[in-house]
mmCIF file of C-alpha atoms in Angstrom:
data_model
loop_
_atom_site.group_PDB
_atom_site.id
_atom_site.type_symbol
_atom_site.label_atom_id
_atom_site.label_comp_id
_atom_site.label_asym_id
_atom_site.label_seq_id
_atom_site.Cartn_x
_atom_site.Cartn_y
_atom_site.Cartn_z
ATOM 1 C CA MET K 243 62.776 -230.037 57.839
ATOM 2 C CA LYS K 244 62.343 -230.477 61.583
ATOM 3 C CA LEU K 245 62.204 -227.396 63.765
ATOM 4 C CA GLU K 246 65.433 -228.402 65.549
ATOM 5 C CA SER K 247 67.274 -228.346 62.217
ATOM 6 C CA HIS K 248 65.997 -224.851 61.449
ATOM 7 C CA LEU K 249 67.313 -223.598 64.783
ATOM 8 C CA GLN K 250 70.813 -224.721 63.824
ATOM 9 C CA GLN K 251 70.857 -222.706 60.587
ATOM 10 C CA GLY K 252 69.974 -219.163 61.552
ATOM 11 C CA LYS K 253 71.716 -215.810 61.197
ATOM 12 C CA VAL K 254 71.906 -213.389 64.098
ATOM 13 C CA ARG K 255 69.811 -210.252 63.552
ATOM 14 C CA TYR K 256 70.214 -208.713 67.003
ATOM 15 C CA TYR K 257 72.348 -209.291 70.086
ATOM 16 C CA LEU K 258 72.316 -207.677 73.523
ATOM 17 C CA ASN K 259 74.376 -208.626 76.554
ATOM 18 C CA ASN K 260 73.152 -206.435 79.369
ATOM 19 C CA ASN K 261 71.479 -207.758 82.528
ATOM 20 C CA PHE K 262 70.798 -210.892 80.501
ATOM 21 C CA SER K 263 71.874 -212.159 77.101
ATOM 22 C CA LEU K 264 69.230 -211.623 74.410
ATOM 23 C CA SER K 265 69.571 -212.517 70.740
ATOM 24 C CA ILE K 266 67.301 -212.700 67.714
ATOM 25 C CA VAL K 267 68.124 -215.222 65.011
ATOM 26 C CA GLU K 268 66.338 -216.122 61.780
ATOM 27 C CA ASN K 269 66.405 -218.161 58.613
ATOM 28 C CA SER K 270 64.077 -218.012 55.609
ATOM 29 C CA HIS K 271 61.207 -219.670 57.519
ATOM 30 C CA TYR K 272 61.515 -218.803 61.213
ATOM 31 C CA ARG K 273 62.607 -216.008 63.505
ATOM 32 C CA TRP K 274 63.365 -216.806 67.138
ATOM 33 C CA LEU K 275 64.263 -215.147 70.405
ATOM 34 C CA ASN K 276 66.982 -216.544 72.667
ATOM 35 C CA PHE K 277 67.594 -215.749 76.306
ATOM 36 C CA GLY K 278 71.134 -216.947 76.926
ATOM 37 C CA GLN K 279 71.430 -220.401 75.366
ATOM 38 C CA THR K 280 67.694 -221.088 75.558
ATOM 39 C CA THR K 281 65.239 -220.525 72.716
ATOM 40 C CA GLN K 282 62.292 -218.783 74.356
ATOM 41 C CA SER K 283 60.050 -218.021 71.400
ATOM 42 C CA ILE K 284 59.783 -218.955 67.715
ATOM 43 C CA MET K 285 57.727 -217.188 65.044
ATOM 44 C CA LEU K 286 56.794 -218.759 61.716
ATOM 45 C CA LYS K 287 57.382 -215.809 59.386
ATOM 46 C CA ARG K 288 54.670 -216.614 56.850
ATOM 47 C CA LYS K 289 52.051 -217.197 59.604
ATOM 48 C CA PRO K 290 53.174 -215.210 62.654
ATOM 49 C CA PHE K 291 50.083 -216.117 64.689
ATOM 50 C CA VAL K 292 50.498 -219.918 64.758
ATOM 51 C CA LEU K 293 51.819 -221.812 67.770
ATOM 52 C CA THR K 294 55.292 -223.255 67.296
ATOM 53 C CA LEU K 295 56.509 -224.775 70.590
ATOM 54 C CA PRO K 296 54.988 -227.822 72.334
ATOM 55 C CA HIS K 297 54.324 -226.170 75.693
ATOM 56 C CA GLN K 298 52.169 -223.510 74.009
ATOM 57 C CA TYR K 299 49.561 -226.119 73.075
ATOM 58 C CA PHE K 300 49.267 -227.084 76.731
ATOM 59 C CA MET K 301 48.952 -223.425 77.707
ATOM 60 C CA MET K 302 46.056 -222.855 75.301
ATOM 61 C CA LEU K 303 43.840 -225.622 76.731
ATOM 62 C CA PRO K 304 41.578 -223.201 78.660
ATOM 63 C CA LEU K 305 40.152 -222.212 75.264
ATOM 64 C CA LEU K 306 38.262 -225.516 75.331
ATOM 65 C CA PHE K 307 36.280 -224.119 78.247
ATOM 66 C CA ILE K 308 36.164 -220.320 78.023
ATOM 67 C CA MET K 309 35.714 -217.495 75.549
ATOM 68 C CA PRO K 310 37.749 -214.897 77.455
ATOM 69 C CA LYS K 311 36.701 -211.275 77.402
ATOM 70 C CA ARG K 312 39.863 -210.131 79.137
ATOM 71 C CA VAL K 313 43.267 -211.814 79.315
ATOM 72 C CA VAL K 314 46.343 -210.621 81.215
ATOM 73 C CA GLU K 315 49.686 -212.185 80.334
ATOM 74 C CA PHE K 316 52.730 -211.724 82.563
ATOM 75 C CA GLY K 317 55.861 -212.041 80.424
ATOM 76 C CA LEU K 318 55.922 -211.018 76.743
ATOM 77 C CA GLY K 319 58.993 -212.709 75.294
ATOM 78 C CA GLY K 320 58.593 -213.011 71.534
ATOM 79 C CA GLY K 321 54.830 -212.610 71.785
ATOM 80 C CA ASN K 322 53.654 -216.013 70.504
ATOM 81 C CA LEU K 323 50.671 -216.157 72.841
ATOM 82 C CA LEU K 324 49.816 -212.515 72.233
ATOM 83 C CA ARG K 325 49.729 -212.932 68.445
ATOM 84 C CA PHE K 326 47.835 -216.224 68.645
ATOM 85 C CA LEU K 327 45.139 -214.989 71.027
ATOM 86 C CA SER K 328 44.698 -211.707 69.162
ATOM 87 C CA GLN K 329 44.202 -213.627 65.916
ATOM 88 C CA ILE K 330 41.645 -216.153 67.154
ATOM 89 C CA SER K 331 39.840 -213.887 69.620
ATOM 90 C CA PRO K 332 39.948 -210.354 68.168
ATOM 91 C CA ASN K 333 37.183 -209.086 70.453
ATOM 92 C CA SER K 334 39.056 -210.023 73.622
ATOM 93 C CA VAL K 335 41.030 -207.419 75.542
ATOM 94 C CA ILE K 336 44.515 -208.902 75.842
ATOM 95 C CA GLU K 337 47.213 -207.176 77.875
ATOM 96 C CA SER K 338 50.844 -208.169 78.273
ATOM 97 C CA ILE K 339 52.959 -207.069 81.233
ATOM 98 C CA GLU K 340 56.705 -207.035 80.529
ATOM 99 C CA GLN K 341 59.432 -205.594 82.716
ATOM 100 C CA SER K 342 62.195 -205.333 80.109
ATOM 101 C CA ASN K 343 62.078 -202.392 77.733
ATOM 102 C CA GLU K 344 64.613 -204.195 75.502
ATOM 103 C CA VAL K 345 62.275 -207.181 75.127
ATOM 104 C CA ILE K 346 59.381 -204.880 74.212
ATOM 105 C CA GLU K 347 61.475 -203.007 71.635
ATOM 106 C CA CYS K 348 62.630 -206.300 70.095
ATOM 107 C CA PHE K 349 59.039 -207.526 69.940
ATOM 108 C CA HIS K 350 57.860 -204.448 68.051
ATOM 109 C CA GLN K 351 60.800 -204.506 65.656
ATOM 110 C CA TYR K 352 61.087 -208.228 64.960
ATOM 111 C CA PHE K 353 57.959 -210.042 66.164
ATOM 112 C CA ASN K 354 55.108 -207.717 65.238
ATOM 113 C CA PRO K 355 55.222 -207.823 61.419
ATOM 114 C CA ASP K 356 51.679 -206.452 61.066
ATOM 115 C CA ASN K 357 52.385 -203.515 63.410
ATOM 116 C CA HIS K 358 49.347 -204.452 65.466
ATOM 117 C CA PRO K 359 48.602 -202.027 68.345
ATOM 118 C CA TYR K 360 48.994 -204.578 71.146
ATOM 119 C CA LEU K 361 48.382 -203.538 74.754
ATOM 120 C CA ILE K 362 51.831 -203.948 76.301
ATOM 121 C CA HIS K 363 52.775 -202.381 79.627
ATOM 122 C CA GLN K 364 56.440 -201.882 80.475
ATOM 123 C CA GLN K 365 56.365 -202.499 84.191
ATOM 124 C CA PRO K 366 57.380 -205.136 86.741
ATOM 125 C CA ALA K 367 54.486 -207.537 87.221
ATOM 126 C CA LYS K 368 54.433 -206.975 90.978
ATOM 127 C CA ARG K 369 54.044 -203.211 90.563
ATOM 128 C CA TRP K 370 51.347 -203.629 87.919
ATOM 129 C CA LEU K 371 49.355 -205.879 90.251
ATOM 130 C CA LEU K 372 49.555 -203.286 93.016
ATOM 131 C CA ASN K 373 47.954 -200.673 90.770
ATOM 132 C CA HIS K 374 45.413 -202.699 88.796
ATOM 133 C CA SER K 375 42.472 -204.949 89.549
ATOM 134 C CA THR K 376 42.160 -208.376 87.942
ATOM 135 C CA SER K 377 38.683 -209.090 89.283
ATOM 136 C CA ALA K 378 37.170 -208.760 85.789
ATOM 137 C CA THR K 379 39.886 -210.839 84.104
ATOM 138 C CA ASN K 380 38.789 -214.231 82.753
ATOM 139 C CA TRP K 381 42.262 -215.630 82.221
ATOM 140 C CA LEU K 382 45.626 -214.826 83.801
ATOM 141 C CA ILE K 383 48.775 -216.271 82.254
ATOM 142 C CA TYR K 384 52.128 -216.412 84.036
ATOM 143 C CA ASP K 385 54.865 -216.936 81.435
ATOM 144 C CA ILE K 386 57.943 -215.135 82.758
ATOM 145 C CA PHE K 387 61.069 -216.780 81.406
ATOM 146 C CA SER K 388 63.342 -218.415 83.982
ATOM 147 C CA SER K 389 66.379 -216.204 83.320
ATOM 148 C CA GLN K 390 64.270 -213.230 84.400
ATOM 149 C CA LYS K 391 63.039 -214.903 87.581
ATOM 150 C CA ASN K 392 64.303 -214.142 91.052
ATOM 151 C CA ASP K 393 63.321 -214.658 94.671
ATOM 152 C CA ASP K 394 60.085 -212.761 94.021
ATOM 153 C CA GLU K 395 58.717 -215.484 91.725
ATOM 154 C CA TRP K 396 56.568 -217.302 94.268
ATOM 155 C CA PRO K 397 55.244 -214.100 95.950
ATOM 156 C CA LEU K 398 54.261 -212.910 92.469
ATOM 157 C CA ILE K 399 52.389 -216.127 91.643
ATOM 158 C CA ASP K 400 50.760 -215.963 95.060
ATOM 159 C CA SER K 401 49.598 -212.377 94.385
ATOM 160 C CA ILE K 402 48.210 -213.292 90.970
ATOM 161 C CA ILE K 403 46.111 -216.079 92.473
ATOM 162 C CA ARG K 404 44.908 -214.198 95.544
ATOM 163 C CA GLN K 405 43.870 -211.099 93.578
ATOM 164 C CA SER K 406 41.960 -213.039 90.937
ATOM 165 C CA ASN K 407 38.285 -213.793 90.589
ATOM 166 C CA GLU K 408 37.576 -217.386 91.653
ATOM 167 C CA GLN K 409 35.773 -217.963 88.346
ATOM 168 C CA SER K 410 38.853 -217.022 86.333
ATOM 169 C CA TRP K 411 41.385 -219.428 84.870
ATOM 170 C CA ILE K 412 45.051 -219.139 85.813
ATOM 171 C CA THR K 413 47.788 -220.692 83.682
ATOM 172 C CA LEU K 414 51.372 -220.979 84.920
ATOM 173 C CA ASN K 415 54.418 -221.945 82.868
ATOM 174 C CA ILE K 416 56.901 -223.276 85.424
ATOM 175 C CA SER K 417 60.201 -223.961 83.660
ATOM 176 C CA ASN K 418 63.808 -224.899 84.361
ATOM 177 C CA HIS K 419 63.207 -226.032 87.929
ATOM 178 C CA SER K 420 64.303 -229.209 89.695
ATOM 179 C CA ASN K 421 61.715 -231.861 90.533
ATOM 180 C CA ILE K 422 62.033 -230.916 94.188
ATOM 181 C CA LYS K 423 61.258 -227.275 93.432
ATOM 182 C CA ILE K 424 58.334 -228.206 91.181
ATOM 183 C CA ASN K 425 56.847 -230.381 93.922
ATOM 184 C CA GLU K 426 57.208 -227.499 96.369
ATOM 185 C CA VAL K 427 55.407 -225.151 93.970
ATOM 186 C CA LEU K 428 52.564 -227.630 93.427
ATOM 187 C CA GLN K 429 52.169 -228.091 97.172
ATOM 188 C CA GLN K 430 52.062 -224.333 97.701
ATOM 189 C CA LEU K 431 49.513 -223.926 94.920
ATOM 190 C CA ASN K 432 47.257 -226.495 96.540
ATOM 191 C CA LYS K 433 47.287 -224.462 99.738
ATOM 192 C CA ILE K 434 46.056 -221.247 98.088
ATOM 193 C CA LYS K 435 43.917 -222.465 95.186
ATOM 194 C CA ARG K 436 40.694 -221.882 97.172
ATOM 195 C CA THR K 437 37.706 -223.438 95.365
ATOM 196 C CA ARG K 438 39.587 -224.056 92.135
ATOM 197 C CA SER K 439 40.762 -227.367 90.768
ATOM 198 C CA LEU K 440 44.444 -227.815 89.939
ATOM 199 C CA ILE K 441 45.777 -229.793 87.003
ATOM 200 C CA TYR K 442 49.215 -229.877 85.465
ATOM 201 C CA PHE K 443 51.107 -231.234 82.478
ATOM 202 C CA GLN K 444 54.721 -232.262 82.096
ATOM 203 C CA VAL K 445 55.704 -231.289 78.555
ATOM 204 C CA PRO K 446 57.571 -234.238 76.961
ATOM 205 C CA TYR K 447 61.264 -233.557 76.237
ATOM 206 C CA TYR K 448 61.014 -230.010 77.614
ATOM 207 C CA LYS K 449 61.662 -228.500 81.038
ATOM 208 C CA ASN K 450 58.174 -227.026 81.287
ATOM 209 C CA ILE K 451 55.394 -227.811 83.716
ATOM 210 C CA ILE K 452 52.113 -226.184 82.686
ATOM 211 C CA VAL K 453 49.689 -225.682 85.562
ATOM 212 C CA HIS K 454 46.034 -224.684 85.194
ATOM 213 C CA LEU K 455 43.910 -223.515 88.099
ATOM 214 C CA HIS K 456 40.289 -223.488 87.025
ATOM 215 C CA PRO K 457 36.756 -223.328 88.445
ATOM 216 C CA SER K 458 35.719 -226.748 89.723
ATOM 217 C CA ASP K 459 32.551 -226.674 87.615
ATOM 218 C CA ALA K 460 34.365 -225.990 84.317
ATOM 219 C CA HIS K 461 32.935 -227.808 81.306
ATOM 220 C CA GLU K 462 33.741 -227.784 77.610
ATOM 221 C CA ILE K 463 31.844 -225.159 75.639
ATOM 222 C CA GLU K 464 30.413 -225.500 72.144
ATOM 223 C CA ASN K 465 31.340 -222.171 70.567
ATOM 224 C CA LYS K 466 35.088 -222.196 71.052
ATOM 225 C CA HIS K 467 37.715 -219.711 69.982
ATOM 226 C CA ILE K 468 40.191 -222.549 69.531
ATOM 227 C CA PRO K 469 40.776 -223.211 65.788
ATOM 228 C CA SER K 470 39.525 -226.517 64.419
ATOM 229 C CA ARG K 471 43.045 -227.601 63.428
ATOM 230 C CA TYR K 472 44.017 -227.484 67.127
ATOM 231 C CA LEU K 473 40.800 -228.915 68.545
ATOM 232 C CA ASN K 474 41.430 -232.675 68.405
ATOM 233 C CA ARG K 475 44.976 -232.208 69.632
ATOM 234 C CA ALA K 476 43.755 -230.085 72.541
ATOM 235 C CA ARG K 477 41.178 -232.681 73.576
ATOM 236 C CA LYS K 478 43.779 -235.458 73.514
ATOM 237 C CA LEU K 479 46.183 -233.392 75.603
ATOM 238 C CA TRP K 480 43.460 -232.660 78.145
ATOM 239 C CA LEU K 481 42.868 -236.388 78.631
ATOM 240 C CA HIS K 482 46.493 -236.787 79.747
ATOM 241 C CA ARG K 483 46.373 -234.177 82.487
ATOM 242 C CA SER K 484 47.708 -234.911 85.942
ATOM 243 C CA LEU K 485 44.995 -234.194 88.475
ATOM 244 C CA ASP K 486 44.891 -232.412 91.786
ATOM 245 C CA ARG K 487 47.672 -233.573 94.093
#
């Protein structure tokens, strides 16, 4: 059965309508997190650590080039990236910064079946950046869902880039924006990328643009964390990147 069919057959496990609408739905195979009418995250119940949504494969492409010692993710959601990275790279320090206490509570109750002691900080990303250094971070991931975004989105992305080490990778999930807005973001990124190269991917049939800022001398490594079942797919996706604008 296709994933779309599964998403039409679930039962609601949790619903919250506070500052934003949040619901958790499941069937016998999947459990997923909705923000409003949008499915933000999907977990395969028998293998919680696998990737399930197309844009996540684009986001994981840096694993072709780095074995990260420290990863900071802005935006927890249902924790797909957190579970995946913790599974394939158990020696990495992986931190997730999430503003919403409700999202964190839902993650622990519904999306952390192994009760793993993940490093999750309940704090606005901007405040966390003011109090912490990212100079030793190999990979920074911006994955804050659009319904949680506000006028501070670009200043936050700007801060993430400017505070980072120039040898680090930065991955941005830019979603639910018009083409005009996306072009503006790409132009702004080009102005502040410093010595990094910029590439981006338009995810087919989805409203996601995945942007990677990476060291200009990046090259594929031999001993990868990326699982073999993802490797060929990752290499093919990388060949279809859109280069520096």
